[in-house]
Coordinates of C-alpha atoms in Angstrom, one line a residue:
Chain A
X1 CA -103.9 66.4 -40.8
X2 CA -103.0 69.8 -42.6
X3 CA -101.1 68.3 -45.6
X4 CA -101.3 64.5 -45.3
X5 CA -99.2 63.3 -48.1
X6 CA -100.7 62.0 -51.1
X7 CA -98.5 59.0 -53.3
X8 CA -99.0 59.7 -56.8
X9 CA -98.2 56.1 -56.5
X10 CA -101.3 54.0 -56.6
X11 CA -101.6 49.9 -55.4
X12 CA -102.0 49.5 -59.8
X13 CA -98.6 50.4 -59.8
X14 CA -97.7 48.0 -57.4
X15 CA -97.0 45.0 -59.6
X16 CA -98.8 41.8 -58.0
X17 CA -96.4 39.9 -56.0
X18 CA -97.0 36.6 -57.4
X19 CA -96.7 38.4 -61.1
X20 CA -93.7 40.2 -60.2
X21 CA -91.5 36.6 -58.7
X22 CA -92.7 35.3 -61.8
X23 CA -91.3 37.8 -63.9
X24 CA -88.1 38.3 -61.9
X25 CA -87.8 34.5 -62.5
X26 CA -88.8 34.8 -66.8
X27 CA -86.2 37.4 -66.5
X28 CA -83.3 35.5 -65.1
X29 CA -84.5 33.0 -67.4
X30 CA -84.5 35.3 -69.9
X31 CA -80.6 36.9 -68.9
X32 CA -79.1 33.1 -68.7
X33 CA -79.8 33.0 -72.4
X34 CA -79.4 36.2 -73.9
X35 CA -76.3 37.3 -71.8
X36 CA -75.6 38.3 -68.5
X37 CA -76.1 42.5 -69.9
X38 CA -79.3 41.5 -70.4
X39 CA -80.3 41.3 -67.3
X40 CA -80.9 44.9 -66.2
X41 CA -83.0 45.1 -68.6
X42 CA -85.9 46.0 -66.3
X43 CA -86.4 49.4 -67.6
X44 CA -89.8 49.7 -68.6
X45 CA -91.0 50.7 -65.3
X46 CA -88.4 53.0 -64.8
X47 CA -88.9 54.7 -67.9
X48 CA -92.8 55.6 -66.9
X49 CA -91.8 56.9 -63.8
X50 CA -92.9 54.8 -61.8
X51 CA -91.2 52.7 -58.9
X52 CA -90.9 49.1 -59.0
X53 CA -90.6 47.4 -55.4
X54 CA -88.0 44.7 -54.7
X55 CA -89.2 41.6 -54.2
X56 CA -90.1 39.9 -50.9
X57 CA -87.1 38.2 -50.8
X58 CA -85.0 41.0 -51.7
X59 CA -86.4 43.1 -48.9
X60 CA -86.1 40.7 -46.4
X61 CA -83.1 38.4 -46.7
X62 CA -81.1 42.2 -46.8
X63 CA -80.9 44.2 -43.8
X64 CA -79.0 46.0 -41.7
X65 CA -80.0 45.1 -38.1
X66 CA -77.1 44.7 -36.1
X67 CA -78.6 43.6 -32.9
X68 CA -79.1 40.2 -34.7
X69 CA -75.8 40.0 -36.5
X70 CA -73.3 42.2 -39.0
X71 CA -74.0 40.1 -41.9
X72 CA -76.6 41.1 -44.2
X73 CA -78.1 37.8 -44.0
X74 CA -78.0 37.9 -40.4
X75 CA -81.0 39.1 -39.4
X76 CA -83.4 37.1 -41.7
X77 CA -81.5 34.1 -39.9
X78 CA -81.4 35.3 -36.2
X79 CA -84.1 37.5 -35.8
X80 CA -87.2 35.0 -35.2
X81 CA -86.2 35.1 -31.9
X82 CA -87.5 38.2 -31.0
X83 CA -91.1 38.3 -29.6
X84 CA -93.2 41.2 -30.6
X85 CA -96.2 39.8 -28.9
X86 CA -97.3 41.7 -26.8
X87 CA -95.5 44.5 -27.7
X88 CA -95.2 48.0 -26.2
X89 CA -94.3 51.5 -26.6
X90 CA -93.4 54.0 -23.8
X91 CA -93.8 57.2 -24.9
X92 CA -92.4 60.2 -22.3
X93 CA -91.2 63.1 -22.5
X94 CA -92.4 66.6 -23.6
X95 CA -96.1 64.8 -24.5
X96 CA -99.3 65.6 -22.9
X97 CA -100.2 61.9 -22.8
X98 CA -97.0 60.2 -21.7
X99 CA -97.2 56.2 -20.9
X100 CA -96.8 52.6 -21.9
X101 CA -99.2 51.9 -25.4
X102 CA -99.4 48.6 -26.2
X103 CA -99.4 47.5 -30.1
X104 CA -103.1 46.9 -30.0
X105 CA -104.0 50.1 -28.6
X106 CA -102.0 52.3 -31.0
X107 CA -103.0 50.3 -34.1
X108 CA -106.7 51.2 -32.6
X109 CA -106.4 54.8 -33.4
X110 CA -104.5 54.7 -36.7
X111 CA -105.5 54.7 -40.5
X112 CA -103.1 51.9 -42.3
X113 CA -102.1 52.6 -45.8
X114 CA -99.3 51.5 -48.5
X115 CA -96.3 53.5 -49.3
X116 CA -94.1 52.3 -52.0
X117 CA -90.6 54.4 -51.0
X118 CA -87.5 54.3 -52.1
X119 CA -85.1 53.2 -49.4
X120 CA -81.8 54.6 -49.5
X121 CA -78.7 52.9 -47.4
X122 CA -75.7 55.1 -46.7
X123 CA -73.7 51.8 -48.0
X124 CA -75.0 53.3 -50.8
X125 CA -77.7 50.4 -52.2
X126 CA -81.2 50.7 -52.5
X127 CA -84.1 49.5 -52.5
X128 CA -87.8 50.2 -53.7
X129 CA -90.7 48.9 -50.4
X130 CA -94.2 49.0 -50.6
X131 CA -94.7 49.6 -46.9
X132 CA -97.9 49.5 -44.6
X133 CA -97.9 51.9 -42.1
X134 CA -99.2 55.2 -40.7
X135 CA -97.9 58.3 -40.5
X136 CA -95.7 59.7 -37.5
X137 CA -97.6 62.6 -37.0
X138 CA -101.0 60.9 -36.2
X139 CA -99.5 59.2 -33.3
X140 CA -97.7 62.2 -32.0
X141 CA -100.8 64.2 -32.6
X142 CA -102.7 61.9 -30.4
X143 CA -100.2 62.1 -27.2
X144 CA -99.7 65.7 -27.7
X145 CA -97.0 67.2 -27.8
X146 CA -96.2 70.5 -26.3
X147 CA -94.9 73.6 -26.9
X148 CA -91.2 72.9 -26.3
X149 CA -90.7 69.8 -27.7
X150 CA -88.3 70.3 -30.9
X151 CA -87.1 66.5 -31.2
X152 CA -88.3 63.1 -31.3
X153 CA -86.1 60.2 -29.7
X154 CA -86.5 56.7 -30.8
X155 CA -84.9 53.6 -29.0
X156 CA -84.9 49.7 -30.2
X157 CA -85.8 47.3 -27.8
X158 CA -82.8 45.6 -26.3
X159 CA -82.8 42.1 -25.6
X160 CA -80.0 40.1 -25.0
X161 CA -81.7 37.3 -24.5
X162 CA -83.4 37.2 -28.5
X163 CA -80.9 39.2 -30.5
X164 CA -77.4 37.8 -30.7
X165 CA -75.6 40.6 -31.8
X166 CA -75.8 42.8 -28.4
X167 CA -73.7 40.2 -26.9
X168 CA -71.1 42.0 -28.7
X169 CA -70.3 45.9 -28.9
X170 CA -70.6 46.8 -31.9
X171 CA -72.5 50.2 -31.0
X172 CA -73.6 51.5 -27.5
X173 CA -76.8 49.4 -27.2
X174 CA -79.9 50.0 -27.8
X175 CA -79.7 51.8 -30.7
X176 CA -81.5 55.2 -30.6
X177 CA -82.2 57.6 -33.7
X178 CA -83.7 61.0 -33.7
X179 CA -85.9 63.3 -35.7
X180 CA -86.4 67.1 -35.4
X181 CA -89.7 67.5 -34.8
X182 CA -90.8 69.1 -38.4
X183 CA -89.0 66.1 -39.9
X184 CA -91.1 63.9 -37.6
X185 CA -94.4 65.8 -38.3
X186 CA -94.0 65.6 -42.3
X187 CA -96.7 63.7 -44.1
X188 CA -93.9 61.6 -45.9
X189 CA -92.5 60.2 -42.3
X190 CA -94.3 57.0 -41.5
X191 CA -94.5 54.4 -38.9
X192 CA -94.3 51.1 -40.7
X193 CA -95.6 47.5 -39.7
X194 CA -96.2 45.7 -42.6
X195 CA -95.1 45.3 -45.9
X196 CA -96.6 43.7 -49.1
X197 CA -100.0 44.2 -47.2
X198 CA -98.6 41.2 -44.6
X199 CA -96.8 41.6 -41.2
X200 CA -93.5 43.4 -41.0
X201 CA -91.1 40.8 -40.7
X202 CA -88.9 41.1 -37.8
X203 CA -85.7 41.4 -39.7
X204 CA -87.2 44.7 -41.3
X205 CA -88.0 46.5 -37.6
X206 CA -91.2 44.4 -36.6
X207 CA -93.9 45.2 -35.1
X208 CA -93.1 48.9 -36.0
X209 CA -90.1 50.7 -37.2
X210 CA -89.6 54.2 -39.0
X211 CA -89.6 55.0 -42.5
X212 CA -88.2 58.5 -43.6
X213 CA -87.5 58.3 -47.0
X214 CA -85.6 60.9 -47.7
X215 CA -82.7 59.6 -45.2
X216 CA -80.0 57.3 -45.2
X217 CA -81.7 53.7 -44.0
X218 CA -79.7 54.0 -40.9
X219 CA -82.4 56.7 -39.5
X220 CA -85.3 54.6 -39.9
X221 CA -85.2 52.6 -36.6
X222 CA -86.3 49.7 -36.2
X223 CA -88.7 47.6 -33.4
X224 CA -89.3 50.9 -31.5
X225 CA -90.0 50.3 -27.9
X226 CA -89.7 54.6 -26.5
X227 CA -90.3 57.5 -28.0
X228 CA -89.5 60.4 -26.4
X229 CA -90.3 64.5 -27.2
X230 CA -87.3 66.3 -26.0
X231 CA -86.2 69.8 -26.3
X232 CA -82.6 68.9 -27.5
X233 CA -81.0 67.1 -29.8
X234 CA -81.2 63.7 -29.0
X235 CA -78.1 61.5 -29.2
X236 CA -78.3 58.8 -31.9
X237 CA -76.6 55.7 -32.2
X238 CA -74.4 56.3 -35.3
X239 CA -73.3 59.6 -34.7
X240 CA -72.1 58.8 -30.7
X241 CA -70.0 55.9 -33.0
X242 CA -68.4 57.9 -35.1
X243 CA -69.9 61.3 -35.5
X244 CA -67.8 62.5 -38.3
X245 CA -69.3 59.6 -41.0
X246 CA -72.7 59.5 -39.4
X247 CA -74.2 63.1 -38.6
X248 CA -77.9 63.9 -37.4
X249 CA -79.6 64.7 -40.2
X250 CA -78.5 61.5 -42.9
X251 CA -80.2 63.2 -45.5
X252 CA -80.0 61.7 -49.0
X253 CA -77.3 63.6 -50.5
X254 CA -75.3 62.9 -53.9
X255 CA -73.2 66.0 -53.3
X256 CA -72.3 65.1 -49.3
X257 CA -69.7 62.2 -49.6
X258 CA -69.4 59.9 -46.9
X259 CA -66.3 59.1 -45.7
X260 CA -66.5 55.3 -46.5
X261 CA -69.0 55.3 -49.6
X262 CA -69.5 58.0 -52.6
X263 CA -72.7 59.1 -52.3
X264 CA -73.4 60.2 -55.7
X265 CA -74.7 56.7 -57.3
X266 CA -75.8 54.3 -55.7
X267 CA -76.7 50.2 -56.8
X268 CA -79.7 48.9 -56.5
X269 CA -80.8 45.5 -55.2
X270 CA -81.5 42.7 -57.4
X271 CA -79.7 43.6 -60.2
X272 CA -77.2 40.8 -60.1
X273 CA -73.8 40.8 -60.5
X274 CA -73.9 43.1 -63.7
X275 CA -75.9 45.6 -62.4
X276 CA -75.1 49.3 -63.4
X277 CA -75.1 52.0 -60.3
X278 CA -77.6 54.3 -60.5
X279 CA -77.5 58.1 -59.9
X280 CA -78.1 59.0 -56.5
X281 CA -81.3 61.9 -56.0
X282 CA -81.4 64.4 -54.0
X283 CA -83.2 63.5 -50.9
X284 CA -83.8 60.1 -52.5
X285 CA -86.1 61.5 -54.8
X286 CA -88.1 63.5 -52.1
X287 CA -87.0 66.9 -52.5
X288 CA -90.3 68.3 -53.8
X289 CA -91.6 67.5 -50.7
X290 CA -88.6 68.2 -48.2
X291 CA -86.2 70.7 -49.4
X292 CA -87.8 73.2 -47.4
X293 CA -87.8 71.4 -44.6
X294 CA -83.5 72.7 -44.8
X295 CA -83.5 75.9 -46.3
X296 CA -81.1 78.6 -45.0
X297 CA -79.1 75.0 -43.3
X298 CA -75.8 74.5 -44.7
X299 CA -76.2 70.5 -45.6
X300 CA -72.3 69.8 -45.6
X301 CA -71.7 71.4 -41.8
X302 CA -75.2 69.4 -41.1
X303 CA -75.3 66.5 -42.7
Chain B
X1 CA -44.7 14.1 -32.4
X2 CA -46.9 11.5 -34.1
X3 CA -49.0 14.0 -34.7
X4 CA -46.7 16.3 -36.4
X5 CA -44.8 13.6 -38.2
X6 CA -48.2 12.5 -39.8
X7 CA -49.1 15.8 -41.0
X8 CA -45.3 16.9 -41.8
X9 CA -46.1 13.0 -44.2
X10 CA -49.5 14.3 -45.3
X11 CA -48.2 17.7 -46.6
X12 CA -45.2 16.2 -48.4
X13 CA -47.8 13.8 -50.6
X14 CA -49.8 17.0 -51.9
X15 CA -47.4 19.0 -54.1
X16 CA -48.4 23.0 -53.5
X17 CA -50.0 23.3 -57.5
X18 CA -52.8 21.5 -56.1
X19 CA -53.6 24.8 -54.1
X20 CA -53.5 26.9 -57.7
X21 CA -56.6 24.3 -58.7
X22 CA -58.6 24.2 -55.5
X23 CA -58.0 27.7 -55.4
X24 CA -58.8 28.6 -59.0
X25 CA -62.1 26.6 -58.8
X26 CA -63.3 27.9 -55.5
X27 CA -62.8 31.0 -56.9
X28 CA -64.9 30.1 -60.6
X29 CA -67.4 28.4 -57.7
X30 CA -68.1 31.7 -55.8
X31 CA -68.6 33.6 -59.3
X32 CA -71.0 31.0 -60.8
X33 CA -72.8 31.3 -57.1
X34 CA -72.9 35.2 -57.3
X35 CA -74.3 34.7 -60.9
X36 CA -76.8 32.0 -60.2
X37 CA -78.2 33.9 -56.7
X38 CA -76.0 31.5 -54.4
X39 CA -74.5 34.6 -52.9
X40 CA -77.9 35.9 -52.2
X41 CA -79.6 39.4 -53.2
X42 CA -76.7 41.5 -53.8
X43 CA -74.1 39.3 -55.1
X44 CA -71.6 41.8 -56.0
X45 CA -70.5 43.1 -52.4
X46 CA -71.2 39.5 -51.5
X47 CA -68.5 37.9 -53.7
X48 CA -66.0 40.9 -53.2
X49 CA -66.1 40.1 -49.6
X50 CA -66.1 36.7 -50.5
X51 CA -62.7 37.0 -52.4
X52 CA -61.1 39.5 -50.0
X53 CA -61.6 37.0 -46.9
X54 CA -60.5 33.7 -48.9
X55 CA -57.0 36.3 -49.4
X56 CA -56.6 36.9 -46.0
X57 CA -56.9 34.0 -45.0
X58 CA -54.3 32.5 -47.3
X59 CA -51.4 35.1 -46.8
X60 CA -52.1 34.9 -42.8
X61 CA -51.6 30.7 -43.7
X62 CA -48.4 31.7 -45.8
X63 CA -47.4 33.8 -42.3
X64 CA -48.1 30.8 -40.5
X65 CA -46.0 29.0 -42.0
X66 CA -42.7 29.6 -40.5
X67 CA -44.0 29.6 -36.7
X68 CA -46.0 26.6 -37.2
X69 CA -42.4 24.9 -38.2
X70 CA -40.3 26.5 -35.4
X71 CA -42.4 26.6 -32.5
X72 CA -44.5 23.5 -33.4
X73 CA -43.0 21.2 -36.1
X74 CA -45.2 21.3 -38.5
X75 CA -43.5 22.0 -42.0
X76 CA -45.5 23.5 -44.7
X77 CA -42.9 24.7 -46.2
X78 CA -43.8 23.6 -49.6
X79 CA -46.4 24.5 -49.9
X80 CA -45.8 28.4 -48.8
X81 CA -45.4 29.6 -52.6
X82 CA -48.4 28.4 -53.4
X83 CA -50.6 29.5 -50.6
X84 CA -49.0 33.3 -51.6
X85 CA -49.9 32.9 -55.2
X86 CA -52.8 31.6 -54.7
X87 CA -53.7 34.7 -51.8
X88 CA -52.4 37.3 -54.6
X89 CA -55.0 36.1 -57.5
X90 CA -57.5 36.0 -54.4
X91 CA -56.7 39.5 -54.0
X92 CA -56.8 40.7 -57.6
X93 CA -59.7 38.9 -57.8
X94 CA -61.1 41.1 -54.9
X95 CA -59.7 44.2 -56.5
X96 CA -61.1 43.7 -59.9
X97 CA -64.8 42.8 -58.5
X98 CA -64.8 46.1 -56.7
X99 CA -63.1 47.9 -59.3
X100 CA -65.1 46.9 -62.3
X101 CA -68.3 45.7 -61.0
X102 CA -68.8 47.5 -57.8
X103 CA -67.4 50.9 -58.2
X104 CA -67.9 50.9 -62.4
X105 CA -66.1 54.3 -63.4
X106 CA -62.5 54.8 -64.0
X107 CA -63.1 58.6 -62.1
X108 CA -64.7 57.0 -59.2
X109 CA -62.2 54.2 -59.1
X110 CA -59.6 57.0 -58.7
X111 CA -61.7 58.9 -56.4
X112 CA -61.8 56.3 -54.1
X113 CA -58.4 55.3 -54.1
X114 CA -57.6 58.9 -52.8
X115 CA -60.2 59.7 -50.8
X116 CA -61.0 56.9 -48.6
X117 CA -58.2 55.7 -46.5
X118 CA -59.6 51.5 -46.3
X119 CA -59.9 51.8 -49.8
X120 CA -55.7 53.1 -50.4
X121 CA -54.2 50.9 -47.8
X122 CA -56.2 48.4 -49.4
X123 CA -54.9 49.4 -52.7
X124 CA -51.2 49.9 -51.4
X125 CA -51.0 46.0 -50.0
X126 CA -52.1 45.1 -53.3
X127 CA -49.5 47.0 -54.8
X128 CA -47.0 46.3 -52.4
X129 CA -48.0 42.1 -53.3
X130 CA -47.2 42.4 -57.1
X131 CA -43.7 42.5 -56.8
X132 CA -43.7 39.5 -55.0
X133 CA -46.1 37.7 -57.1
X134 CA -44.0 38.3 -60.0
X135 CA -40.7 37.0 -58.1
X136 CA -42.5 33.7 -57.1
X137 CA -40.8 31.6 -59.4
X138 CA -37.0 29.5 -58.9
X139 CA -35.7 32.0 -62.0
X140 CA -36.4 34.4 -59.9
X141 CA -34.6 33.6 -56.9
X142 CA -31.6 32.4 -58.8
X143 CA -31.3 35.8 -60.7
X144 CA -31.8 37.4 -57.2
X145 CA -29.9 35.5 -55.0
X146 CA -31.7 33.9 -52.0
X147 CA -30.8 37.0 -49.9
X148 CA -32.3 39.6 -51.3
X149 CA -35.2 37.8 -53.1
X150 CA -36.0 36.7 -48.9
X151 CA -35.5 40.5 -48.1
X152 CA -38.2 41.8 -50.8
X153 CA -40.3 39.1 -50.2
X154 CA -40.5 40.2 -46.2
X155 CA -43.0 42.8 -48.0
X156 CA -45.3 40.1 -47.5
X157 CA -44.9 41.7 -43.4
X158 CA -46.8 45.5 -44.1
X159 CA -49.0 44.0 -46.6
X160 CA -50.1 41.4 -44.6
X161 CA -51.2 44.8 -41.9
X162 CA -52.4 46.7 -44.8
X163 CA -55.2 44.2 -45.5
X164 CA -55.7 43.4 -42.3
X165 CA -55.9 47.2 -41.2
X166 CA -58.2 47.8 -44.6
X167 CA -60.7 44.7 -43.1
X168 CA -60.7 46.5 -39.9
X169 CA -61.5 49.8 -41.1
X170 CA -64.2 48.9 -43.5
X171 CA -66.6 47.6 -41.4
X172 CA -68.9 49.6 -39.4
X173 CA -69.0 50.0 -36.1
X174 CA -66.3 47.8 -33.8
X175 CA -66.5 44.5 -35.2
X176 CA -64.7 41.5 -33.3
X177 CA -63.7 39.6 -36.7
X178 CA -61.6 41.8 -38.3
X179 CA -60.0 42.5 -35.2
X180 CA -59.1 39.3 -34.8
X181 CA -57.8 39.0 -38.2
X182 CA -55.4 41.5 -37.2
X183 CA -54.5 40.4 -34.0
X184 CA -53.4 36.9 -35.4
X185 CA -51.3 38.7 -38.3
X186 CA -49.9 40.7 -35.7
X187 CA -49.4 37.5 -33.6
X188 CA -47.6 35.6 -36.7
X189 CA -45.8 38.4 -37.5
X190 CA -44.5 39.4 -33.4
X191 CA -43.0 35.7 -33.4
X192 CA -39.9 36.7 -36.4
X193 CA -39.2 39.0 -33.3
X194 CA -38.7 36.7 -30.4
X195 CA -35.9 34.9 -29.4
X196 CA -35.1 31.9 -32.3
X197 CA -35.9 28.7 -30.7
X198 CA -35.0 25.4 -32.3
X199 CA -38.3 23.0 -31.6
X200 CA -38.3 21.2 -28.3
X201 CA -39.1 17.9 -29.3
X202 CA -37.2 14.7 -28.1

């Protein structure tokens, strides 16, 4: 691990859970009788600098996860179905190691630690999640990759059987997302099964989904079941959909708009119905620690 | 016949301002919901939604209206003013969530309007509805005269697509519901075009 990333973040400034609901709930309390301004008032923490995760509930009654539903409430309601017992991962392609690793068996080999990330949506909300994961790179390290692998594919496990919404086609199932390789390999690119120190849940990508921080959520797939080094640019489920809102990279951008959503603020979750929008960052805050992953790359032709 | 003779009964018992209260309190409902975490995490793109479907819903039922008595003998007839009044404060409702809660700046506002094509037909069917909002009223159609005050209100016919087309177009990916939104105003719309047909009922 040249440069493993280090989180200037530490678990102190991860506010206890049971603390936190209890303050969200002083708060509202709080909001209902001071006035409804009031109640994004939870600017301490923001003012040190520091990131306050969403809540539990927050995180996972709001997903995107379209195999179990459109609705952002879909998932938490349909996706208990899926099984992620055993659970699997092919990994092929341009690897010195290629086959089938179960869950177990890549957990075996793996350091899990917490990451408290922004997570940016190209609907342009937010959210802050104290993940548990590993990095990317250690489990790409450990299959080997060779020489002329320059991209990772990911693909989602597709089962009609336990997610609803492949019944209908709302994208060219299974969904599949990509990296280039050096966006794969960074130290801030993790493989995430947990969160809040318990289990994934399976609306949020369980039993292991992506986490790149500095991209649009949409990027960060979920309940990977292949992985695949390739020399080309993999197709990805978004862009084959419409490839001229959804490009490869999805990197955080205030100055790319999207064709649907202004990217330069953004709101973030839990603020109620008065909540004020938020400038966007570059790279979702990240850009110390990416921008040179781009240099010389003309962000609005690849965006 | 029964059937439609009971309901034809039913609808003539319940004068069409009921609708302005049911709608006017589902409305205040869905607020205090959004504001109390009823509407879940995010409760401002939860109640815009929220508003925008409760107004599609109601100007497709105000389309409906006219098939449902020609072709099946149901007469709603009086109630139609009030399903289209109520659909227009459903829709400036809709409009003023994402306006001043959702998308917060007057620049941005403007931006959007330009910019992103769901967000302007959305914006011209709201446009194209005030007109008719403001001429729902019997002054109105006696300063008018029945004829033309039927021909502007046949705006109600693009708007109808606009918001239809703007539901369609703001979701991601292909999405049956809006679609089928559309097809039915399409539907409701198709039958002012087919042959008239008095009811065929004994």
């Amino acid at each position: 691990m040249a440069r493993r990333y280090t989180s200037k973040l530490t678990y102190d400034d991860v506010t206890p859970e049971h603390l936190f609901l209890n303050r969200r709930q002083i708060m509202a309390g709080a909001g209902g009788l001071l006035g409804a301004g009031l109640i994004g008032g939870a600017e301490p923490a923001r003012a040190q600098g520091a990131l306050e995760p969403n809540s539990w509930e927050e995180i996972t009654t709001y997903n995107n996860y379209y195999e179990f539903g459109t609705g952002k409430s879909d998932p938490a309601d349909n996706a208990h179905t899926l099984t992620t017992s055993p659970w699997a991962v092919e990994i092929d392609g341009l690897v010195d190691n290629p086959g089938t690793y179960s869950m177990e068996d890549i957990l075996s080999e793996v350091e899990i630690e917490e990451r408290i990330y922004r997570f940016r949506c190209v609907e342009a909300w937010s959210m802050v999640v104290p993940w548990n994961g590993f990095e990317l790179a250690d489990l790409l390290n450990r299959v080997g990759v060779q020489d002329g692998a320059r991209y990772v594919a990911f693909e989602t496990a597709l089962r009609p059987d336990e997610m609803p919404g492949v019944r209908v086609p709302v994208l060219d199932w299974p969904y599949r997302e990509g990296l280039r390789l050096d966006e794969a390999m960074h130290p801030l690119t993790m493989m995430a099964t947990g969160i809040y120190g318990r289990d994934i849940p399976n609306q949020n990508g369980a039993p292991m989904r992506l986490v790149v921080p500095w991209k649009y959520g949409f990027k960060s797939i979920k309940s990977i079941v292949r992985i695949t080094l390739t020399e080309d640019e993999p197709p990805t489920s978004w862009n084959m959909a419409n490839a001229s809102e959804y490009g490869f990279y999805s990197n955080v951008n205030p100055n790319v708009p999207h064709r649907r959503w202004s990217q330069d603020s953004e709101r973030e979750i839990g603020g109620g119905l008065f909540a004020r929008r938020q400038p966007t960052l570059m790279f979702n805050g990240y850009e110390e620690e990416v921008a040179s992953l781009y240099e010389g790359m003309d962000l609005n032709a690849n965006f | 016949m029964t059937v439609t003779s009971t309901i034809n009964k039913a609808v003539r018992r319940v004068p069409g301002w009921v609708l302005y209260i049911v709608g006017a309190a589902y409305a205040g409902w869905l607020f205090f919901l959004g504001l109390t975490g009823g509407l879940g995490v995010e409760p401002i793109e939860a109640l815009e939604h929220a508003y925008g479907d409760v107004a599609l819903k109601l100007i497709i039922a105000g389309l409906a209206v006219t098939p449902l008595r020609q072709w099946v003998g149901i007469n709603l007839i009086s109630w139609r003013r009030a399903l289209g009044v109520t659909a227009f404060f459903f829709v400036l409702a809709h409009f003023l969530v994402w306006a001043v809660l959702d998308v917060q700046r007057l620049s941005a506002i403007w931006a959007d309007i330009l910019e992103r094509p769901y967000v302007t037909i959305g914006m011209a069917g709201f446009l194209t509805l005030i007109p008719l909002a403001v001429t729902s009223n019997n002054w109105s159609v006696r300063k008018l005269g029945p004829i033309r005050w039927r021909k502007l209100h046949k705006l109600v016919y693009p708007a109808a697509v606009l918001g239809a087309l703007h539901y369609v177009w703001l979701v991601k990916g292909l999405q049956f519901e809006p679609l089928i939104y559309l097809a039915i105003t399409i539907l409701l719309l198709a039958t002012r075009f087919w042959p008239q047909r008095r009811r065929a009922t004994a």
